[in-house]
Tab-separated table of C-alpha atoms in Angstrom:
chain	number	residue	atom	x	y	z
A	16	MET	CA	23.014	-2.844	46.652
A	17	ASP	CA	22.620	0.519	44.962
A	18	LEU	CA	24.572	-0.752	41.957
A	19	LEU	CA	22.283	-3.779	41.688
A	20	THR	CA	19.237	-1.539	41.886
A	21	GLN	CA	20.596	0.708	39.130
A	22	ARG	CA	21.308	-2.282	36.909
A	23	THR	CA	17.812	-3.654	37.537
A	24	GLN	CA	16.249	-0.326	36.677
A	25	ALA	CA	18.363	-0.088	33.533
A	26	LEU	CA	17.304	-3.581	32.476
A	27	GLU	CA	13.650	-2.779	33.169
A	28	LYS	CA	13.972	0.341	31.038
A	29	GLN	CA	15.510	-1.678	28.214
A	30	VAL	CA	12.716	-4.250	28.475
A	31	ASP	CA	10.113	-1.464	28.327
A	32	GLN	CA	11.813	-0.002	25.260
A	33	LEU	CA	11.904	-3.421	23.608
A	34	ASN	CA	8.203	-3.980	24.378
A	35	GLU	CA	7.361	-0.585	22.882
A	36	ALA	CA	9.399	-1.432	19.777
A	37	VAL	CA	7.660	-4.816	19.442
A	38	GLU	CA	4.234	-3.197	19.804
A	39	LYS	CA	5.158	-0.565	17.221
A	40	HIS	CA	6.386	-3.189	14.748
A	41	THR	CA	3.259	-5.298	15.396
A	42	ARG	CA	1.031	-2.312	14.584
A	43	GLU	CA	3.043	-1.598	11.447
A	44	ILE	CA	2.774	-5.240	10.345
A	45	ASP	CA	-1.002	-5.227	10.951
A	46	GLU	CA	-1.317	-2.006	8.933
A	47	LEU	CA	0.726	-3.513	6.079
A	48	LYS	CA	-1.426	-6.660	6.127
A	49	ALA	CA	-4.589	-4.532	5.991
A	50	LYS	CA	-3.218	-2.484	3.082
A	51	SER	CA	-2.119	-5.655	1.290
A	52	LYS	CA	-5.600	-7.153	1.727
A	53	GLN	CA	-7.216	-3.962	0.421
A	54	GLY	CA	-4.871	-3.953	-2.548
A	55	THR	CA	-5.609	-7.604	-3.324
A	56	GLU	CA	-9.362	-7.004	-3.063
A	57	ARG	CA	-9.088	-3.948	-5.319
A	58	LEU	CA	-7.143	-5.884	-7.952
A	59	GLU	CA	-9.603	-8.781	-7.708
A	60	SER	CA	-12.516	-6.371	-8.192
A	61	MET	CA	-10.833	-4.728	-11.192
A	62	GLU	CA	-10.093	-8.103	-12.784
A	63	ASN	CA	-13.660	-9.313	-12.251
A	64	ASN	CA	-15.121	-6.088	-13.657
A	65	ALA	CA	-12.942	-6.497	-16.751
A	66	ARG	CA	-14.391	-10.016	-17.175
A	67	ARG	CA	-17.947	-9.052	-16.221
A	68	ASN	CA	-19.430	-9.679	-19.671
A	69	ASN	CA	-17.573	-12.955	-20.285
A	70	ILE	CA	-18.435	-16.630	-19.961
A	71	LYS	CA	-16.339	-19.783	-20.313
A	72	LEU	CA	-17.400	-22.830	-22.297
A	73	MET	CA	-15.761	-25.943	-20.878
A	74	ASN	CA	-15.099	-29.273	-22.619
A	75	VAL	CA	-15.467	-28.029	-26.199
A	76	PRO	CA	-13.272	-30.473	-28.208
A	77	GLU	CA	-10.195	-28.934	-29.800
A	78	ALA	CA	-10.598	-27.876	-33.448
A	79	SER	CA	-14.333	-28.685	-33.391
A	80	GLU	CA	-15.186	-25.014	-34.072
A	81	GLY	CA	-13.814	-25.026	-37.610
A	82	GLU	CA	-12.900	-21.707	-39.217
A	83	ASP	CA	-15.723	-19.564	-37.722
A	84	ILE	CA	-15.583	-19.946	-33.943
A	85	LYS	CA	-18.225	-17.250	-33.337
A	86	ALA	CA	-20.814	-18.978	-35.527
A	87	PHE	CA	-19.911	-22.231	-33.793
A	88	VAL	CA	-20.632	-20.765	-30.334
A	89	VAL	CA	-23.898	-19.179	-31.482
A	90	ASP	CA	-24.965	-22.575	-32.819
A	91	ILE	CA	-24.009	-24.272	-29.529
A	92	LEU	CA	-26.021	-21.827	-27.420
A	93	LYS	CA	-29.036	-22.170	-29.707
A	94	GLN	CA	-28.820	-25.959	-29.970
A	95	SER	CA	-28.493	-26.471	-26.225
A	96	GLY	CA	-31.414	-24.171	-25.402
A	97	GLU	CA	-29.261	-21.521	-23.728
A	98	TRP	CA	-30.654	-18.823	-25.975
A	99	GLU	CA	-34.316	-18.712	-26.962
A	100	GLY	CA	-34.405	-15.352	-28.745
A	101	PRO	CA	-33.545	-14.399	-32.336
A	102	GLU	CA	-30.211	-15.785	-33.474
A	103	GLU	CA	-29.163	-12.462	-35.013
A	104	VAL	CA	-29.537	-10.716	-31.625
A	105	LEU	CA	-27.213	-13.241	-30.009
A	106	SER	CA	-24.735	-13.070	-32.874
A	107	ARG	CA	-24.699	-9.274	-32.730
A	108	ASP	CA	-24.139	-9.235	-28.959
A	109	ILE	CA	-21.179	-11.633	-29.018
A	110	GLN	CA	-18.136	-9.415	-29.500
A	111	HIS	CA	-15.275	-11.868	-29.386
A	112	VAL	CA	-14.657	-15.607	-29.035
A	113	ASN	CA	-11.333	-17.385	-28.592
A	114	ARG	CA	-9.649	-20.337	-26.960
A	115	ASP	CA	-7.810	-19.599	-23.706
A	116	PRO	CA	-4.584	-17.959	-24.966
A	117	PHE	CA	-2.676	-18.652	-21.752
A	118	ARG	CA	-2.875	-22.420	-22.019
A	119	LYS	CA	-1.103	-24.692	-24.457
A	120	PRO	CA	-3.246	-26.987	-26.591
A	121	PRO	CA	-3.756	-30.032	-24.342
A	122	ASN	CA	-4.536	-33.597	-25.171
A	123	ARG	CA	-8.011	-34.638	-26.285
A	124	ILE	CA	-9.101	-35.449	-22.731
A	125	LYS	CA	-9.024	-31.846	-21.478
A	126	PRO	CA	-9.473	-29.200	-24.197
A	127	ARG	CA	-8.796	-25.518	-23.596
A	128	ARG	CA	-11.585	-23.297	-22.372
A	129	THR	CA	-13.502	-21.241	-24.929
A	130	LEU	CA	-13.878	-17.608	-23.798
A	131	VAL	CA	-16.899	-15.642	-24.999
A	132	ASN	CA	-17.219	-11.859	-24.606
A	133	PHE	CA	-20.658	-10.195	-24.821
A	134	LEU	CA	-21.517	-6.591	-25.538
A	135	THR	CA	-24.150	-6.391	-22.792
A	136	TYR	CA	-24.147	-7.846	-19.299
A	137	ALA	CA	-27.872	-8.622	-19.506
A	138	VAL	CA	-27.428	-11.094	-22.381
A	139	LYS	CA	-24.451	-12.745	-20.719
A	140	GLU	CA	-26.335	-13.068	-17.417
A	141	LYS	CA	-29.421	-14.499	-19.117
A	142	ILE	CA	-27.344	-17.247	-20.710
A	143	LEU	CA	-25.417	-17.942	-17.516
A	144	LEU	CA	-28.542	-18.230	-15.358
A	145	LYS	CA	-30.147	-20.586	-17.865
A	146	ALA	CA	-26.975	-22.689	-17.849
A	147	LEU	CA	-26.969	-22.902	-14.058
A	148	LYS	CA	-30.535	-24.237	-14.129
A	149	MET	CA	-29.837	-26.746	-16.884
A	150	GLY	CA	-26.504	-28.040	-15.581
A	151	THR	CA	-24.408	-29.890	-18.161
A	152	LEU	CA	-25.350	-29.040	-21.756
A	153	CYS	CA	-25.555	-31.414	-24.661
A	154	ALA	CA	-24.583	-29.865	-27.987
A	155	LYS	CA	-22.319	-30.721	-30.895
A	156	ASP	CA	-22.157	-34.336	-29.679
A	157	CYS	CA	-20.412	-33.364	-26.429
A	158	SER	CA	-21.274	-32.431	-22.831
A	159	LEU	CA	-20.472	-28.786	-22.129
A	160	GLU	CA	-20.396	-26.556	-19.079
A	161	VAL	CA	-20.977	-22.807	-18.970
A	162	ARG	CA	-19.242	-20.805	-16.242
A	163	SER	CA	-18.687	-17.153	-15.411
A	164	ASN	CA	-15.202	-15.862	-16.214
A	165	VAL	CA	-13.735	-14.504	-12.972
A	166	SER	CA	-10.375	-14.340	-11.195
A	167	ARG	CA	-8.907	-17.458	-9.595
A	168	ILE	CA	-9.553	-16.116	-6.069
A	169	THR	CA	-13.182	-15.388	-6.900
A	170	SER	CA	-13.564	-18.742	-8.637
A	171	ASN	CA	-12.430	-20.546	-5.475
A	172	ARG	CA	-14.898	-18.536	-3.389
A	173	GLN	CA	-17.697	-19.306	-5.848
A	174	TRP	CA	-16.912	-23.000	-5.519
A	175	GLU	CA	-17.051	-22.817	-1.715
A	176	LEU	CA	-20.313	-20.855	-1.666
A	177	GLY	CA	-21.807	-23.119	-4.330
A	178	LYS	CA	-21.396	-26.089	-1.983
A	179	ARG	CA	-23.575	-24.276	0.570
A	180	MET	CA	-26.304	-23.388	-1.926
A	181	GLU	CA	-27.925	-26.844	-1.810
A	182	ASP	CA	-27.728	-26.845	2.007
A	183	PHE	CA	-29.820	-23.678	2.098
A	184	LYS	CA	-32.343	-25.114	-0.349
A	185	LYS	CA	-32.794	-28.154	1.924
A	186	LEU	CA	-33.824	-25.728	4.665
A	187	ARG	CA	-36.567	-24.276	2.430
A	188	ALA	CA	-34.634	-21.170	1.508
A	189	THR	CA	-34.051	-19.825	-1.987
A	190	ALA	CA	-30.370	-19.432	-2.856
A	191	GLN	CA	-28.667	-17.992	-5.911
A	192	LEU	CA	-25.010	-17.298	-6.689
A	193	LYS	CA	-24.623	-13.717	-7.932
A	194	PHE	CA	-21.709	-12.039	-9.690
A	195	SER	CA	-18.974	-12.064	-8.761
A	196	ALA	CA	-19.099	-14.285	-5.660
A	197	THR	CA	-22.096	-13.511	-3.486
A	198	LEU	CA	-24.567	-16.137	-2.311
A	199	ARG	CA	-27.967	-14.446	-2.087
A	200	VAL	CA	-30.301	-16.292	0.269
A	201	MET	CA	-33.975	-15.516	0.930
A	202	ARG	CA	-36.004	-17.007	3.768
A	203	ASN	CA	-39.118	-15.748	5.550
A	204	ASN	CA	-39.032	-12.551	3.476
A	205	LYS	CA	-35.523	-11.734	4.699
A	206	MET	CA	-32.533	-11.506	2.354
A	207	TYR	CA	-28.913	-12.347	3.131
A	208	ASN	CA	-25.956	-11.512	0.884
A	209	LEU	CA	-23.172	-13.894	1.917
A	210	ARG	CA	-19.658	-13.248	0.619
A	211	ASP	CA	-17.594	-15.946	2.280
A	212	LEU	CA	-17.859	-19.426	3.764
A	213	GLN	CA	-17.857	-18.210	7.362
A	214	GLU	CA	-20.860	-15.941	6.778
A	215	ALA	CA	-22.692	-18.766	4.997
A	216	ASP	CA	-22.057	-21.256	7.796
A	217	THR	CA	-23.199	-18.747	10.434
A	218	ILE	CA	-26.548	-18.232	8.678
A	219	LEU	CA	-26.896	-21.954	8.027
A	220	ASP	CA	-26.514	-22.676	11.750
A	221	LYS	CA	-29.046	-19.946	12.495
A	222	PHE	CA	-31.577	-21.532	10.134
A	223	LYS	CA	-31.004	-24.984	11.614
A	224	ASP	CA	-31.543	-23.699	15.159
A	225	GLY	CA	-34.635	-21.776	14.139
């Protein structure tokens, strides 16, 4: 009987040690996940800041820009109504224009994106906001889209939050997507800065109930 008791106590001790080891490893895994998330968010923020003054022009037919792609883009933005100021100011603020270098020239159905880098964030944001209001642009005999140039993770979050923007407007709230991926909502003189789909849905439900 004493031998059985000793064995039971030894097994219980081993179980306790195993539980402590599992708890320790669980804490370490949680800490590693938290650090990994922080690292991913930091890299995402750095990538977005590097692209802060950029926009993407979508659906510009291949080779339609000719030999001077910068002049071509300036003409597009003027022709479509994206820029209403002096043309020389816009031309001076555009620092660099090129086709997406990380994609191979596709077929005629889906041309490469045209990346435009501006000197100042204010000019880039003015053009982007005007584009969001106008929707699809008509210039150079084609339908174009203007988008912010952000990381893939941020782009996916923008897409998700953008789907909720119209839902907020139906509830008589003003909603605007801010850089890099924040849905700013105003209702009854109260502002909400929503950074993910869960936050947006929580506030949406609150508005519906109220």
